[in-house]
PDB file of C-alpha atoms in Angstrom:
ATOM      1  CA  UNK A  29      46.347 129.303  83.832  1.00  0.00           C
ATOM      2  CA  UNK A  30      49.892 130.675  84.927  1.00  0.00           C
ATOM      3  CA  UNK A  31      51.413 132.808  81.778  1.00  0.00           C
ATOM      4  CA  UNK A  32      54.832 132.220  81.058  1.00  0.00           C
ATOM      5  CA  UNK A  33      56.266 135.501  80.044  1.00  0.00           C
ATOM      6  CA  UNK A  34      59.301 135.472  77.348  1.00  0.00           C
ATOM      7  CA  UNK A  35      62.813 136.305  78.842  1.00  0.00           C
ATOM      8  CA  UNK A  36      63.768 137.526  75.380  1.00  0.00           C
ATOM      9  CA  UNK A  37      61.128 138.739  73.223  1.00  0.00           C
ATOM     10  CA  UNK A  38      62.314 138.934  69.288  1.00  0.00           C
ATOM     11  CA  UNK A  39      61.088 141.106  66.211  1.00  0.00           C
ATOM     12  CA  UNK A  40      62.143 140.943  62.424  1.00  0.00           C
ATOM     13  CA  UNK A  41      61.278 143.362  59.837  1.00  0.00           C
ATOM     14  CA  UNK A  42      63.527 144.421  56.816  1.00  0.00           C
ATOM     15  CA  UNK A  43      66.102 142.293  57.549  1.00  0.00           C
ATOM     16  CA  UNK A  44      66.755 143.964  60.788  1.00  0.00           C
ATOM     17  CA  UNK A  45      65.949 141.336  63.605  1.00  0.00           C
ATOM     18  CA  UNK A  46      65.410 143.102  67.877  1.00  0.00           C
ATOM     19  CA  UNK A  47      66.464 140.666  70.747  1.00  0.00           C
ATOM     20  CA  UNK A  48      65.629 142.629  73.391  1.00  0.00           C
ATOM     21  CA  UNK A  49      66.005 141.217  77.197  1.00  0.00           C
ATOM     22  CA  UNK A  50      62.996 141.357  79.254  1.00  0.00           C
ATOM     23  CA  UNK A  51      63.465 140.105  82.528  1.00  0.00           C
ATOM     24  CA  UNK A  52      63.961 143.552  84.838  1.00  0.00           C
ATOM     25  CA  UNK A  53      62.622 142.292  87.871  1.00  0.00           C
ATOM     26  CA  UNK A  54      65.838 140.754  87.960  1.00  0.00           C
ATOM     27  CA  UNK A  55      67.491 143.004  86.564  1.00  0.00           C
ATOM     28  CA  UNK A  56      68.318 140.454  83.488  1.00  0.00           C
ATOM     29  CA  UNK A  57      70.461 138.468  84.894  1.00  0.00           C
ATOM     30  CA  UNK A  58      71.414 135.830  82.679  1.00  0.00           C
ATOM     31  CA  UNK A  59      70.252 133.332  84.011  1.00  0.00           C
ATOM     32  CA  UNK A  60      69.952 129.792  81.882  1.00  0.00           C
ATOM     33  CA  UNK A  61      66.897 130.511  80.776  1.00  0.00           C
ATOM     34  CA  UNK A  62      67.320 133.549  79.717  1.00  0.00           C
ATOM     35  CA  UNK A  63      70.225 133.001  77.844  1.00  0.00           C
ATOM     36  CA  UNK A  64      68.829 129.947  76.352  1.00  0.00           C
ATOM     37  CA  UNK A  65      66.235 131.794  74.836  1.00  0.00           C
ATOM     38  CA  UNK A  66      68.656 134.763  73.475  1.00  0.00           C
ATOM     39  CA  UNK A  67      69.949 131.750  71.817  1.00  0.00           C
ATOM     40  CA  UNK A  68      66.779 130.163  70.672  1.00  0.00           C
ATOM     41  CA  UNK A  69      66.223 133.761  69.310  1.00  0.00           C
ATOM     42  CA  UNK A  70      69.535 134.000  67.648  1.00  0.00           C
ATOM     43  CA  UNK A  71      68.636 130.713  65.933  1.00  0.00           C
ATOM     44  CA  UNK A  72      65.466 131.765  64.542  1.00  0.00           C
ATOM     45  CA  UNK A  73      66.888 135.212  63.066  1.00  0.00           C
ATOM     46  CA  UNK A  74      69.132 132.701  61.261  1.00  0.00           C
ATOM     47  CA  UNK A  75      66.226 130.949  60.122  1.00  0.00           C
ATOM     48  CA  UNK A  76      64.852 133.794  58.396  1.00  0.00           C
ATOM     49  CA  UNK A  77      68.125 134.809  57.308  1.00  0.00           C
ATOM     50  CA  UNK A  78      68.512 138.461  58.948  1.00  0.00           C
ATOM     51  CA  UNK A  79      70.983 140.623  57.962  1.00  0.00           C
ATOM     52  CA  UNK A  80      71.901 142.451  61.390  1.00  0.00           C
ATOM     53  CA  UNK A  81      70.837 141.735  64.711  1.00  0.00           C
ATOM     54  CA  UNK A  82      70.206 144.644  67.852  1.00  0.00           C
ATOM     55  CA  UNK A  83      70.708 143.501  71.028  1.00  0.00           C
ATOM     56  CA  UNK A  84      69.098 145.452  73.577  1.00  0.00           C
ATOM     57  CA  UNK A  85      67.277 146.261  76.794  1.00  0.00           C
ATOM     58  CA  UNK A  86      63.347 147.737  77.184  1.00  0.00           C
ATOM     59  CA  UNK A  87      63.461 151.081  76.392  1.00  0.00           C
ATOM     60  CA  UNK A  88      64.290 152.988  79.937  1.00  0.00           C
ATOM     61  CA  UNK A  89      66.628 150.191  81.806  1.00  0.00           C
ATOM     62  CA  UNK A  90      68.306 151.527  84.657  1.00  0.00           C
ATOM     63  CA  UNK A  91      70.429 148.306  84.092  1.00  0.00           C
ATOM     64  CA  UNK A  92      70.895 146.586  80.757  1.00  0.00           C
ATOM     65  CA  UNK A  93      71.677 143.099  83.045  1.00  0.00           C
ATOM     66  CA  UNK A  94      73.346 142.198  86.181  1.00  0.00           C
ATOM     67  CA  UNK A  95      75.437 139.759  84.789  1.00  0.00           C
ATOM     68  CA  UNK A  96      75.299 136.154  86.075  1.00  0.00           C
ATOM     69  CA  UNK A  97      72.574 135.045  88.035  1.00  0.00           C
ATOM     70  CA  UNK A  98      74.551 134.143  90.804  1.00  0.00           C
ATOM     71  CA  UNK A  99      72.010 131.751  92.485  1.00  0.00           C
ATOM     72  CA  UNK A 100      72.781 129.431  89.715  1.00  0.00           C
ATOM     73  CA  UNK A 101      76.606 129.253  90.672  1.00  0.00           C
ATOM     74  CA  UNK A 102      77.296 125.834  91.714  1.00  0.00           C
ATOM     75  CA  UNK A 103      78.594 125.343  95.201  1.00  0.00           C
ATOM     76  CA  UNK A 104      79.849 121.948  95.233  1.00  0.00           C
ATOM     77  CA  UNK A 105      83.166 122.503  93.907  1.00  0.00           C
ATOM     78  CA  UNK A 106      82.265 122.216  90.414  1.00  0.00           C
ATOM     79  CA  UNK A 107      83.833 124.536  87.758  1.00  0.00           C
ATOM     80  CA  UNK A 108      81.100 127.152  87.878  1.00  0.00           C
ATOM     81  CA  UNK A 109      82.192 128.273  84.275  1.00  0.00           C
ATOM     82  CA  UNK A 110      83.065 125.343  81.918  1.00  0.00           C
ATOM     83  CA  UNK A 111      83.331 125.421  77.934  1.00  0.00           C
ATOM     84  CA  UNK A 112      79.380 125.014  78.212  1.00  0.00           C
ATOM     85  CA  UNK A 113      78.547 127.155  80.599  1.00  0.00           C
ATOM     86  CA  UNK A 114      75.282 128.908  78.875  1.00  0.00           C
ATOM     87  CA  UNK A 115      77.016 132.579  78.756  1.00  0.00           C
ATOM     88  CA  UNK A 116      79.777 130.544  76.811  1.00  0.00           C
ATOM     89  CA  UNK A 117      77.205 129.002  74.934  1.00  0.00           C
ATOM     90  CA  UNK A 118      75.631 132.072  73.834  1.00  0.00           C
ATOM     91  CA  UNK A 119      78.860 134.522  73.505  1.00  0.00           C
ATOM     92  CA  UNK A 120      80.011 131.714  70.471  1.00  0.00           C
ATOM     93  CA  UNK A 121      76.548 132.042  69.226  1.00  0.00           C
ATOM     94  CA  UNK A 122      76.623 135.801  69.053  1.00  0.00           C
ATOM     95  CA  UNK A 123      80.338 135.549  67.663  1.00  0.00           C
ATOM     96  CA  UNK A 124      79.492 133.040  64.553  1.00  0.00           C
ATOM     97  CA  UNK A 125      76.262 134.274  64.177  1.00  0.00           C
ATOM     98  CA  UNK A 126      76.320 135.382  60.163  1.00  0.00           C
ATOM     99  CA  UNK A 127      75.246 138.561  60.844  1.00  0.00           C
ATOM    100  CA  UNK A 128      76.335 141.481  62.766  1.00  0.00           C
ATOM    101  CA  UNK A 129      75.046 142.261  66.004  1.00  0.00           C
ATOM    102  CA  UNK A 130      74.830 145.561  67.607  1.00  0.00           C
ATOM    103  CA  UNK A 131      74.190 146.106  71.189  1.00  0.00           C
ATOM    104  CA  UNK A 132      72.019 149.121  72.186  1.00  0.00           C
ATOM    105  CA  UNK A 133      72.872 149.717  75.827  1.00  0.00           C
ATOM    106  CA  UNK A 134      70.745 151.426  78.053  1.00  0.00           C
ATOM    107  CA  UNK A 135      71.884 151.274  81.863  1.00  0.00           C
ATOM    108  CA  UNK A 136      74.747 149.331  83.959  1.00  0.00           C
ATOM    109  CA  UNK A 137      76.555 146.416  82.556  1.00  0.00           C
ATOM    110  CA  UNK A 138      77.611 143.917  85.518  1.00  0.00           C
ATOM    111  CA  UNK A 139      79.928 140.917  85.273  1.00  0.00           C
ATOM    112  CA  UNK A 140      79.349 138.452  82.302  1.00  0.00           C
ATOM    113  CA  UNK A 141      77.025 141.006  80.832  1.00  0.00           C
ATOM    114  CA  UNK A 142      79.933 143.044  79.825  1.00  0.00           C
ATOM    115  CA  UNK A 143      81.185 140.200  78.173  1.00  0.00           C
ATOM    116  CA  UNK A 144      78.153 139.053  76.260  1.00  0.00           C
ATOM    117  CA  UNK A 145      78.269 143.048  75.160  1.00  0.00           C
ATOM    118  CA  UNK A 146      81.780 142.942  73.916  1.00  0.00           C
ATOM    119  CA  UNK A 147      81.113 140.115  72.153  1.00  0.00           C
ATOM    120  CA  UNK A 148      78.850 142.109  69.712  1.00  0.00           C
ATOM    121  CA  UNK A 149      80.165 143.728  66.751  1.00  0.00           C
ATOM    122  CA  UNK A 150      79.169 147.186  67.481  1.00  0.00           C
ATOM    123  CA  UNK A 151      78.146 149.082  70.694  1.00  0.00           C
ATOM    124  CA  UNK A 152      76.001 151.876  71.191  1.00  0.00           C
ATOM    125  CA  UNK A 153      75.779 153.027  74.788  1.00  0.00           C
ATOM    126  CA  UNK A 154      73.967 155.691  76.791  1.00  0.00           C
ATOM    127  CA  UNK A 155      76.023 158.633  77.915  1.00  0.00           C
ATOM    128  CA  UNK A 156      75.487 157.862  81.386  1.00  0.00           C
ATOM    129  CA  UNK A 157      76.410 154.078  80.869  1.00  0.00           C
ATOM    130  CA  UNK A 158      78.532 152.546  83.236  1.00  0.00           C
ATOM    131  CA  UNK A 159      80.407 148.940  83.283  1.00  0.00           C
ATOM    132  CA  UNK A 160      82.272 147.004  85.460  1.00  0.00           C
ATOM    133  CA  UNK A 161      83.066 143.111  85.604  1.00  0.00           C
ATOM    134  CA  UNK A 162      82.771 141.420  88.826  1.00  0.00           C
ATOM    135  CA  UNK A 163      84.158 138.329  89.174  1.00  0.00           C
ATOM    136  CA  UNK A 164      86.608 139.440  91.615  1.00  0.00           C
ATOM    137  CA  UNK A 165      84.100 140.959  93.986  1.00  0.00           C
ATOM    138  CA  UNK A 166      82.183 137.661  93.943  1.00  0.00           C
ATOM    139  CA  UNK A 167      85.376 135.463  94.523  1.00  0.00           C
ATOM    140  CA  UNK A 168      84.238 133.671  91.289  1.00  0.00           C
ATOM    141  CA  UNK A 169      87.593 132.186  88.832  1.00  0.00           C
ATOM    142  CA  UNK A 170      86.603 133.490  85.602  1.00  0.00           C
ATOM    143  CA  UNK A 171      87.855 131.249  82.664  1.00  0.00           C
ATOM    144  CA  UNK A 172      90.419 131.690  80.382  1.00  0.00           C
ATOM    145  CA  UNK A 173      88.460 132.119  77.333  1.00  0.00           C
ATOM    146  CA  UNK A 174      86.027 134.922  79.184  1.00  0.00           C
ATOM    147  CA  UNK A 175      89.271 136.677  79.992  1.00  0.00           C
ATOM    148  CA  UNK A 176      90.500 136.646  76.227  1.00  0.00           C
ATOM    149  CA  UNK A 177      87.484 137.921  74.930  1.00  0.00           C
ATOM    150  CA  UNK A 178      87.969 141.232  77.300  1.00  0.00           C
ATOM    151  CA  UNK A 179      91.222 141.427  76.294  1.00  0.00           C
ATOM    152  CA  UNK A 180      91.123 141.411  72.747  1.00  0.00           C
ATOM    153  CA  UNK A 181      88.279 143.987  73.277  1.00  0.00           C
ATOM    154  CA  UNK A 182      89.277 146.093  76.009  1.00  0.00           C
ATOM    155  CA  UNK A 183      93.606 145.998  75.896  1.00  0.00           C
ATOM    156  CA  UNK A 184      95.728 144.891  78.836  1.00  0.00           C
ATOM    157  CA  UNK A 185      95.851 148.267  81.213  1.00  0.00           C
ATOM    158  CA  UNK A 186      91.719 148.350  80.817  1.00  0.00           C
ATOM    159  CA  UNK A 187      91.293 144.927  81.394  1.00  0.00           C
ATOM    160  CA  UNK A 188      93.447 144.729  84.320  1.00  0.00           C
ATOM    161  CA  UNK A 189      91.913 147.911  86.070  1.00  0.00           C
ATOM    162  CA  UNK A 190      88.378 146.136  85.493  1.00  0.00           C
ATOM    163  CA  UNK A 191      89.132 142.579  86.505  1.00  0.00           C
ATOM    164  CA  UNK A 192      91.464 144.108  89.517  1.00  0.00           C
ATOM    165  CA  UNK A 193      89.153 146.843  90.860  1.00  0.00           C
ATOM    166  CA  UNK A 194      85.709 145.381  90.372  1.00  0.00           C
ATOM    167  CA  UNK A 195      84.363 148.797  90.043  1.00  0.00           C
ATOM    168  CA  UNK A 196      82.506 150.565  87.541  1.00  0.00           C
ATOM    169  CA  UNK A 197      83.896 152.644  84.597  1.00  0.00           C
ATOM    170  CA  UNK A 198      81.911 155.564  82.767  1.00  0.00           C
ATOM    171  CA  UNK A 199      81.373 154.636  79.036  1.00  0.00           C
ATOM    172  CA  UNK A 200      83.851 157.131  78.087  1.00  0.00           C
ATOM    173  CA  UNK A 201      86.431 155.501  78.987  1.00  0.00           C
ATOM    174  CA  UNK A 202      85.302 152.621  76.712  1.00  0.00           C
ATOM    175  CA  UNK A 203      85.065 154.826  74.122  1.00  0.00           C
ATOM    176  CA  UNK A 204      88.259 156.080  74.096  1.00  0.00           C
ATOM    177  CA  UNK A 205      89.731 152.872  74.188  1.00  0.00           C
ATOM    178  CA  UNK A 206      87.513 152.353  70.855  1.00  0.00           C
ATOM    179  CA  UNK A 207      85.581 149.516  72.558  1.00  0.00           C
ATOM    180  CA  UNK A 208      82.211 151.589  72.696  1.00  0.00           C
ATOM    181  CA  UNK A 209      81.753 152.980  69.412  1.00  0.00           C
ATOM    182  CA  UNK A 210      79.126 155.713  70.267  1.00  0.00           C
ATOM    183  CA  UNK A 211      77.856 157.077  73.627  1.00  0.00           C
ATOM    184  CA  UNK A 212      75.115 159.511  73.175  1.00  0.00           C
ATOM    185  CA  UNK A 213      71.398 160.940  74.721  1.00  0.00           C
ATOM    186  CA  UNK A 214      68.955 158.374  75.829  1.00  0.00           C
ATOM    187  CA  UNK A 215      66.812 159.868  73.493  1.00  0.00           C
ATOM    188  CA  UNK A 216      69.116 159.439  70.779  1.00  0.00           C
ATOM    189  CA  UNK A 217      70.262 155.974  70.860  1.00  0.00           C
ATOM    190  CA  UNK A 218      67.336 153.795  69.275  1.00  0.00           C
ATOM    191  CA  UNK A 219      67.348 156.077  66.275  1.00  0.00           C
ATOM    192  CA  UNK A 220      71.232 155.447  66.497  1.00  0.00           C
ATOM    193  CA  UNK A 221      71.148 151.667  66.101  1.00  0.00           C
ATOM    194  CA  UNK A 222      68.148 151.861  63.349  1.00  0.00           C
ATOM    195  CA  UNK A 223      70.306 153.936  61.349  1.00  0.00           C
ATOM    196  CA  UNK A 224      73.620 151.826  61.471  1.00  0.00           C
ATOM    197  CA  UNK A 225      71.182 148.811  61.347  1.00  0.00           C
ATOM    198  CA  UNK A 226      69.695 149.678  57.584  1.00  0.00           C
ATOM    199  CA  UNK A 227      72.865 151.162  56.342  1.00  0.00           C
ATOM    200  CA  UNK A 228      74.431 147.104  57.098  1.00  0.00           C
ATOM    201  CA  UNK A 229      71.342 145.402  56.055  1.00  0.00           C
ATOM    202  CA  UNK A 230      71.355 147.217  52.747  1.00  0.00           C
ATOM    203  CA  UNK A 231      75.010 145.694  51.689  1.00  0.00           C
ATOM    204  CA  UNK A 232      75.783 142.276  50.504  1.00  0.00           C
ATOM    205  CA  UNK A 233      74.965 139.756  53.086  1.00  0.00           C
ATOM    206  CA  UNK A 234      77.597 137.093  51.672  1.00  0.00           C
ATOM    207  CA  UNK A 235      80.291 139.893  52.290  1.00  0.00           C
ATOM    208  CA  UNK A 236      79.602 141.104  55.285  1.00  0.00           C
ATOM    209  CA  UNK A 237      79.469 137.374  56.417  1.00  0.00           C
ATOM    210  CA  UNK A 238      82.621 136.412  55.145  1.00  0.00           C
ATOM    211  CA  UNK A 239      84.339 140.072  56.738  1.00  0.00           C
ATOM    212  CA  UNK A 240      82.615 139.303  60.041  1.00  0.00           C
ATOM    213  CA  UNK A 241      83.792 135.655  60.028  1.00  0.00           C
ATOM    214  CA  UNK A 242      87.658 136.453  58.825  1.00  0.00           C
ATOM    215  CA  UNK A 243      87.571 139.235  61.749  1.00  0.00           C
ATOM    216  CA  UNK A 244      87.089 136.682  64.710  1.00  0.00           C
ATOM    217  CA  UNK A 245      89.431 134.088  62.855  1.00  0.00           C
ATOM    218  CA  UNK A 246      92.384 136.758  62.826  1.00  0.00           C
ATOM    219  CA  UNK A 247      91.335 138.755  66.379  1.00  0.00           C
ATOM    220  CA  UNK A 248      91.901 134.654  68.158  1.00  0.00           C
ATOM    221  CA  UNK A 249      94.608 133.591  66.299  1.00  0.00           C
ATOM    222  CA  UNK A 250      96.477 133.356  69.642  1.00  0.00           C
ATOM    223  CA  UNK A 251      98.553 130.329  70.783  1.00  0.00           C
ATOM    224  CA  UNK A 252      98.419 128.616  73.639  1.00  0.00           C
ATOM    225  CA  UNK A 253     100.449 125.745  74.869  1.00  0.00           C
ATOM    226  CA  UNK A 254      98.623 122.926  76.609  1.00  0.00           C
ATOM    227  CA  UNK A 255     101.118 123.404  78.979  1.00  0.00           C
ATOM    228  CA  UNK A 256      99.816 126.788  79.658  1.00  0.00           C
ATOM    229  CA  UNK A 257      96.258 125.893  79.551  1.00  0.00           C
ATOM    230  CA  UNK A 258      96.496 123.415  82.034  1.00  0.00           C
ATOM    231  CA  UNK A 259      98.681 125.514  84.585  1.00  0.00           C
ATOM    232  CA  UNK A 260      95.663 127.929  84.677  1.00  0.00           C
ATOM    233  CA  UNK A 261      92.702 125.423  84.777  1.00  0.00           C
ATOM    234  CA  UNK A 262      94.519 124.332  88.104  1.00  0.00           C
ATOM    235  CA  UNK A 263      94.985 127.745  89.833  1.00  0.00           C
ATOM    236  CA  UNK A 264      91.317 128.249  88.792  1.00  0.00           C
ATOM    237  CA  UNK A 265      90.480 124.921  90.296  1.00  0.00           C
ATOM    238  CA  UNK A 266      92.140 125.617  93.459  1.00  0.00           C
ATOM    239  CA  UNK A 267      90.158 129.173  93.473  1.00  0.00           C
ATOM    240  CA  UNK A 268      86.424 127.142  93.250  1.00  0.00           C
ATOM    241  CA  UNK A 269      87.498 124.713  95.188  1.00  0.00           C
ATOM    242  CA  UNK A 270      88.531 127.338  97.857  1.00  0.00           C
ATOM    243  CA  UNK A 271      86.185 128.796 101.149  1.00  0.00           C
ATOM    244  CA  UNK A 272      86.463 131.978  99.461  1.00  0.00           C
ATOM    245  CA  UNK A 273      84.507 131.090  96.892  1.00  0.00           C
ATOM    246  CA  UNK A 274      81.657 129.709  98.859  1.00  0.00           C
ATOM    247  CA  UNK A 275      81.910 132.714 100.639  1.00  0.00           C
ATOM    248  CA  UNK A 276      81.520 134.923  97.798  1.00  0.00           C
ATOM    249  CA  UNK A 277      78.380 133.228  96.886  1.00  0.00           C
ATOM    250  CA  UNK A 278      77.301 133.119 100.420  1.00  0.00           C
ATOM    251  CA  UNK A 279      77.493 136.722 100.528  1.00  0.00           C
ATOM    252  CA  UNK A 280      75.919 137.273  97.665  1.00  0.00           C
ATOM    253  CA  UNK A 281      73.088 135.796  98.297  1.00  0.00           C
ATOM    254  CA  UNK A 282      72.608 136.879 102.348  1.00  0.00           C
ATOM    255  CA  UNK A 283      73.119 140.750 100.812  1.00  0.00           C
ATOM    256  CA  UNK A 284      76.425 141.702 102.650  1.00  0.00           C
ATOM    257  CA  UNK A 285      79.695 142.493 101.497  1.00  0.00           C
ATOM    258  CA  UNK A 286      82.213 139.309 101.445  1.00  0.00           C
ATOM    259  CA  UNK A 287      84.747 138.572 103.970  1.00  0.00           C
ATOM    260  CA  UNK A 288      87.688 137.068 102.071  1.00  0.00           C
ATOM    261  CA  UNK A 289      90.554 135.381 103.510  1.00  0.00           C
ATOM    262  CA  UNK A 290      92.393 134.366 100.612  1.00  0.00           C
ATOM    263  CA  UNK A 291      92.235 130.554 100.749  1.00  0.00           C
TER     264      UNK A 291
END
């Protein structure tokens, strides 16, 4: 009988929950199934009233997550990143979770996985970790809420460099920007995450929940006119209706360098 292996494992002890991405064969790519299991794990931890969550990959991982599972992106002209996209859903679940979420990051972080970890409340990373935001390399029109999340976390100039170059940046750059709280040798990551989690868990969960929601609301207090939103959406539709979008996905599947033509 075939055994189904969980793509996200959960563990709860002393009000501390641990969610572990568990699909190393596919570099923990953010497939619909993995993200659904991540959301289910968060829901279970909410039910168990955990006071802090640690999100991580298995110890020793070379890749924390390779980002969107490109094979699941549509090729038929449908918007690839809508409000109902699994990654959007997971990011909202983390942001709206009533307890802090600590990202314990080993290995490289690619594409949409950058947004996933940046939606967490505290980031701790290995001192050799790199981050790359790659939609421009794939020809994928990232949506405005995702870009806003990057901007509110990383600041304008760092976001422009990461989005425009699609190249990996060392963790030190993100520490200097205040995005990553600690960059440590790998053998110190777990103990640091555990100490932070224990410090948080000792505090009033009601106050922590209130503070997290207040900070979320204050950080998202940006006005965007309907006209501006529609203009950006129109630009995005042009991209995902383009030959470059199809070329980006096809080149990824065929494992070759994309030949973008700008149309």
